[in-house]
XYZ file of C-alpha atoms in Angstrom:
271
model
C 9.653 33.569 23.999
C 11.590 34.376 20.875
C 10.483 33.481 17.291
C 13.557 31.179 16.939
C 12.675 29.291 20.104
C 9.058 28.891 18.997
C 10.007 27.530 15.657
C 12.498 25.126 17.218
C 9.625 23.694 19.468
C 7.082 23.319 16.666
C 9.378 22.256 13.734
C 11.004 18.820 13.843
C 14.802 18.789 14.203
C 16.383 19.394 10.817
C 13.260 20.476 9.072
C 14.502 23.812 8.102
C 17.677 22.328 6.447
C 17.107 18.781 5.212
C 20.272 19.043 3.179
C 21.032 15.353 3.573
C 17.732 14.132 2.023
C 19.477 14.078 -1.472
C 21.472 11.037 -0.222
C 18.277 9.019 0.060
C 17.162 10.040 -3.510
C 20.555 9.111 -4.907
C 20.402 5.673 -3.146
C 16.936 5.029 -4.505
C 18.161 5.889 -8.086
C 21.044 3.398 -7.729
C 18.653 0.664 -6.518
C 15.992 1.248 -9.082
C 18.474 1.342 -11.942
C 18.472 -2.520 -11.717
C 14.755 -2.883 -11.562
C 13.574 -0.002 -13.754
C 10.828 -2.052 -15.352
C 9.011 -2.337 -12.060
C 8.983 1.410 -11.871
C 7.443 1.815 -15.263
C 4.777 -0.870 -14.716
C 2.492 1.485 -12.868
C 2.315 3.716 -16.009
C 0.256 1.116 -18.006
C -2.849 0.913 -15.580
C -4.250 4.382 -16.234
C -3.567 4.064 -19.918
C -5.673 0.975 -20.038
C -8.394 2.770 -18.188
C -8.182 5.610 -20.608
C -8.563 3.366 -23.613
C -11.320 1.135 -22.100
C -13.389 3.737 -20.371
C -12.400 7.097 -21.763
C -12.310 5.995 -25.387
C -14.513 2.964 -25.346
C -17.525 4.136 -23.099
C -16.815 7.756 -24.313
C -18.198 6.681 -27.819
C -21.403 5.917 -25.996
C -21.483 8.845 -23.603
C -20.684 11.527 -26.135
C -19.978 15.003 -24.514
C -20.068 16.035 -20.843
C -19.970 19.467 -19.204
C -16.515 20.403 -17.959
C -15.481 22.556 -15.058
C -15.624 26.352 -14.766
C -18.573 26.837 -16.951
C -16.658 25.903 -20.164
C -18.350 24.239 -23.114
C -18.889 20.576 -23.087
C -16.050 18.326 -24.055
C -15.681 14.750 -25.206
C -15.767 12.167 -22.426
C -12.288 11.009 -22.961
C -10.993 14.532 -22.682
C -13.043 14.875 -19.409
C -11.682 11.576 -17.976
C -8.057 11.818 -18.951
C -6.961 14.483 -16.447
C -8.703 12.622 -13.643
C -6.708 9.462 -14.702
C -3.623 11.588 -14.770
C -4.177 12.741 -11.240
C -4.876 9.234 -10.158
C -1.579 8.078 -11.819
C 0.343 10.563 -9.778
C -1.548 9.405 -6.689
C -0.953 5.775 -7.285
C 2.818 6.210 -7.945
C 3.306 8.169 -4.779
C 1.107 5.944 -2.571
C 2.898 2.687 -3.846
C 6.317 4.164 -3.120
C 5.542 5.663 0.232
C 3.745 2.601 1.649
C 4.800 -0.776 0.537
C 8.377 0.045 -0.227
C 8.952 2.231 2.826
C 7.386 -0.359 5.121
C 9.668 -3.108 3.928
C 12.651 -0.749 4.452
C 11.466 0.257 7.900
C 10.267 -3.127 9.311
C 12.154 -5.859 7.538
C 15.310 -4.631 5.623
C 16.142 -2.186 8.473
C 17.533 0.211 5.874
C 16.853 3.283 7.912
C 18.585 1.879 11.040
C 21.761 1.492 8.895
C 21.307 5.020 7.476
C 21.107 6.447 10.965
C 24.604 5.427 11.523
C 25.502 8.253 9.094
C 24.811 11.916 9.630
C 21.482 11.521 7.939
C 18.601 12.103 10.373
C 14.980 10.987 10.527
C 13.636 14.192 8.884
C 16.198 13.862 6.124
C 14.920 10.300 5.554
C 11.261 11.599 5.438
C 12.031 14.310 3.087
C 14.210 12.126 0.738
C 11.609 9.344 0.588
C 8.579 11.596 0.000
C 10.609 13.450 -2.785
C 11.353 10.079 -4.358
C 7.716 9.197 -4.244
C 6.968 12.540 -5.856
C 9.420 11.656 -8.655
C 7.884 8.287 -9.173
C 4.322 9.868 -9.451
C 5.820 12.590 -11.858
C 7.224 9.736 -13.955
C 3.906 8.057 -14.272
C 2.199 11.437 -14.966
C 4.708 12.563 -17.529
C 4.248 9.357 -19.624
C 0.385 9.673 -19.350
C 0.511 13.375 -20.344
C 2.400 12.454 -23.440
C -0.206 9.875 -24.248
C -3.042 12.551 -23.669
C -1.225 14.991 -26.012
C -0.791 12.375 -28.834
C -4.464 11.563 -28.483
C -5.330 15.289 -28.673
C -6.821 15.288 -25.140
C -4.973 18.397 -23.919
C -7.128 21.320 -24.858
C -4.894 24.123 -23.624
C -1.184 25.005 -23.462
C -1.755 25.300 -19.664
C -1.730 21.498 -19.777
C 2.045 21.740 -19.408
C 1.431 22.964 -15.844
C -0.232 19.670 -15.114
C 3.344 18.281 -14.320
C 3.972 20.635 -11.474
C 0.368 19.837 -10.533
C 1.271 16.109 -10.526
C 4.237 16.811 -8.434
C 1.965 18.575 -5.776
C -0.321 15.648 -5.762
C 2.644 13.213 -5.314
C 3.815 15.330 -2.347
C 0.408 15.270 -0.645
C -0.254 11.486 -1.097
C 3.433 10.578 -0.624
C 3.667 12.503 2.716
C 0.416 11.096 4.004
C 1.283 7.609 2.793
C 4.549 7.669 4.652
C 2.849 8.889 7.775
C 0.298 6.196 7.642
C 3.030 3.487 6.963
C 4.782 4.410 10.264
C 1.711 3.191 12.118
C 1.468 -0.061 10.277
C 2.614 -3.370 12.093
C 2.154 -5.978 9.393
C 1.533 -6.578 5.721
C -2.232 -7.206 6.458
C -2.587 -3.461 7.301
C -2.089 -2.624 3.571
C -5.618 -3.912 2.966
C -6.638 -0.645 4.588
C -4.633 1.291 2.046
C -6.656 -0.363 -0.772
C -9.751 0.278 1.144
C -9.028 3.993 0.998
C -7.452 4.384 -2.350
C -10.122 2.614 -4.425
C -12.949 4.705 -3.217
C -10.902 7.754 -3.753
C -10.175 6.629 -7.262
C -13.804 5.921 -8.151
C -15.609 8.683 -6.196
C -13.504 11.911 -6.550
C -15.200 13.219 -9.720
C -12.648 11.128 -11.695
C -15.158 9.687 -14.155
C -18.259 11.967 -13.607
C -18.781 15.669 -13.020
C -19.491 16.718 -9.577
C -23.125 17.706 -10.293
C -23.879 14.031 -11.224
C -23.667 13.098 -7.544
C -26.517 13.658 -5.218
C -26.507 17.050 -3.634
C -26.122 15.584 -0.107
C -23.127 13.563 -1.274
C -21.180 16.420 -2.966
C -19.658 17.834 0.151
C -18.130 14.475 0.939
C -16.707 14.213 -2.561
C -15.238 17.651 -2.234
C -13.440 16.452 0.932
C -11.466 13.910 -1.027
C -7.892 14.893 -1.637
C -7.890 13.278 -4.985
C -10.948 15.423 -6.058
C -8.757 18.477 -5.487
C -5.962 16.875 -7.619
C -8.372 15.884 -10.340
C -10.117 19.413 -10.299
C -6.668 21.128 -10.448
C -5.381 19.026 -13.398
C -8.750 19.136 -15.229
C -8.715 22.953 -14.979
C -5.148 23.104 -16.393
C -5.564 20.707 -19.292
C -8.956 22.229 -20.240
C -7.784 25.784 -19.866
C -10.772 26.513 -17.421
C -8.985 28.471 -14.691
C -10.821 30.323 -11.900
C -10.246 31.140 -8.265
C -11.146 27.737 -7.094
C -7.616 26.460 -8.355
C -6.090 28.324 -5.410
C -8.274 26.333 -3.038
C -7.145 23.028 -4.626
C -3.508 23.948 -4.290
C -3.834 25.083 -0.694
C -5.576 21.794 0.218
C -2.878 19.734 -1.258
C -0.050 21.749 0.194
C -1.650 21.537 3.663
C -2.052 17.880 3.358
C 1.457 17.320 2.294
C 2.998 19.482 5.000
C 0.935 17.796 7.753
C 1.793 14.389 6.471
C 5.560 15.337 6.456
C 5.408 16.620 9.908
C 3.635 13.397 11.228
C 5.933 11.134 9.222
C 9.198 12.789 10.508
C 7.953 12.775 14.136
C 7.030 9.058 13.879
C 10.287 8.145 12.309
C 12.099 10.017 15.133
C 10.205 7.960 17.582
C 10.647 4.643 15.905
C 14.208 4.775 14.929
C 15.603 6.612 18.031
C 13.791 4.247 20.415
């Protein structure tokens, strides 16, 4: 069996050249141009958390130990990159679940799109990239707030934006894959049931060593933990070899989600 034949069997049709995905992105830009305030609304939630928990409780907590053996930092500086990662996650999850479900099950947007040369994989790539951009929008605004408040300790903090894109890719792809299995709006209770514990128990608000030793491996399995650790390392300038593991985890998660989402769309839309 040749390498080309093997790739054709494993990779979904169109995966190697999703050239038409940009049409989905252009469509979403046109639609959201009319409702741009809804897009920006998700930016405020992590900012409120930063002021209430990071700054408010931070005055009571004082300093906490950061990652990579670096000196202790103020609590607000410790929490801020965690909220930055959560902001990218929330933007991607919201876009890749509720909005895609509406287009898939009710508006029948994708059925109409398939009347054009755009295929299921193009749809998956386009929507996931759009969810990345929404997560990046939230993260960019939040990073500006962090910089103004003096919560970015290293010039490497600029790399938090590509990091946020990677988080958006991972969660957007998995969110879209999960959405293809949902049958009704009540299923979105499960999304909240997953997202809320991820937000609270992924070392977002506390260092990993605060958790009981038996619980730490479960925290480290959380995809948001890897996003939080990645952005925290960048904004604090505390880089070590573990950053490669965080990147690899998120890349694998995103690629797996994209593969499942495209296969499921192929089955649902071509049936």
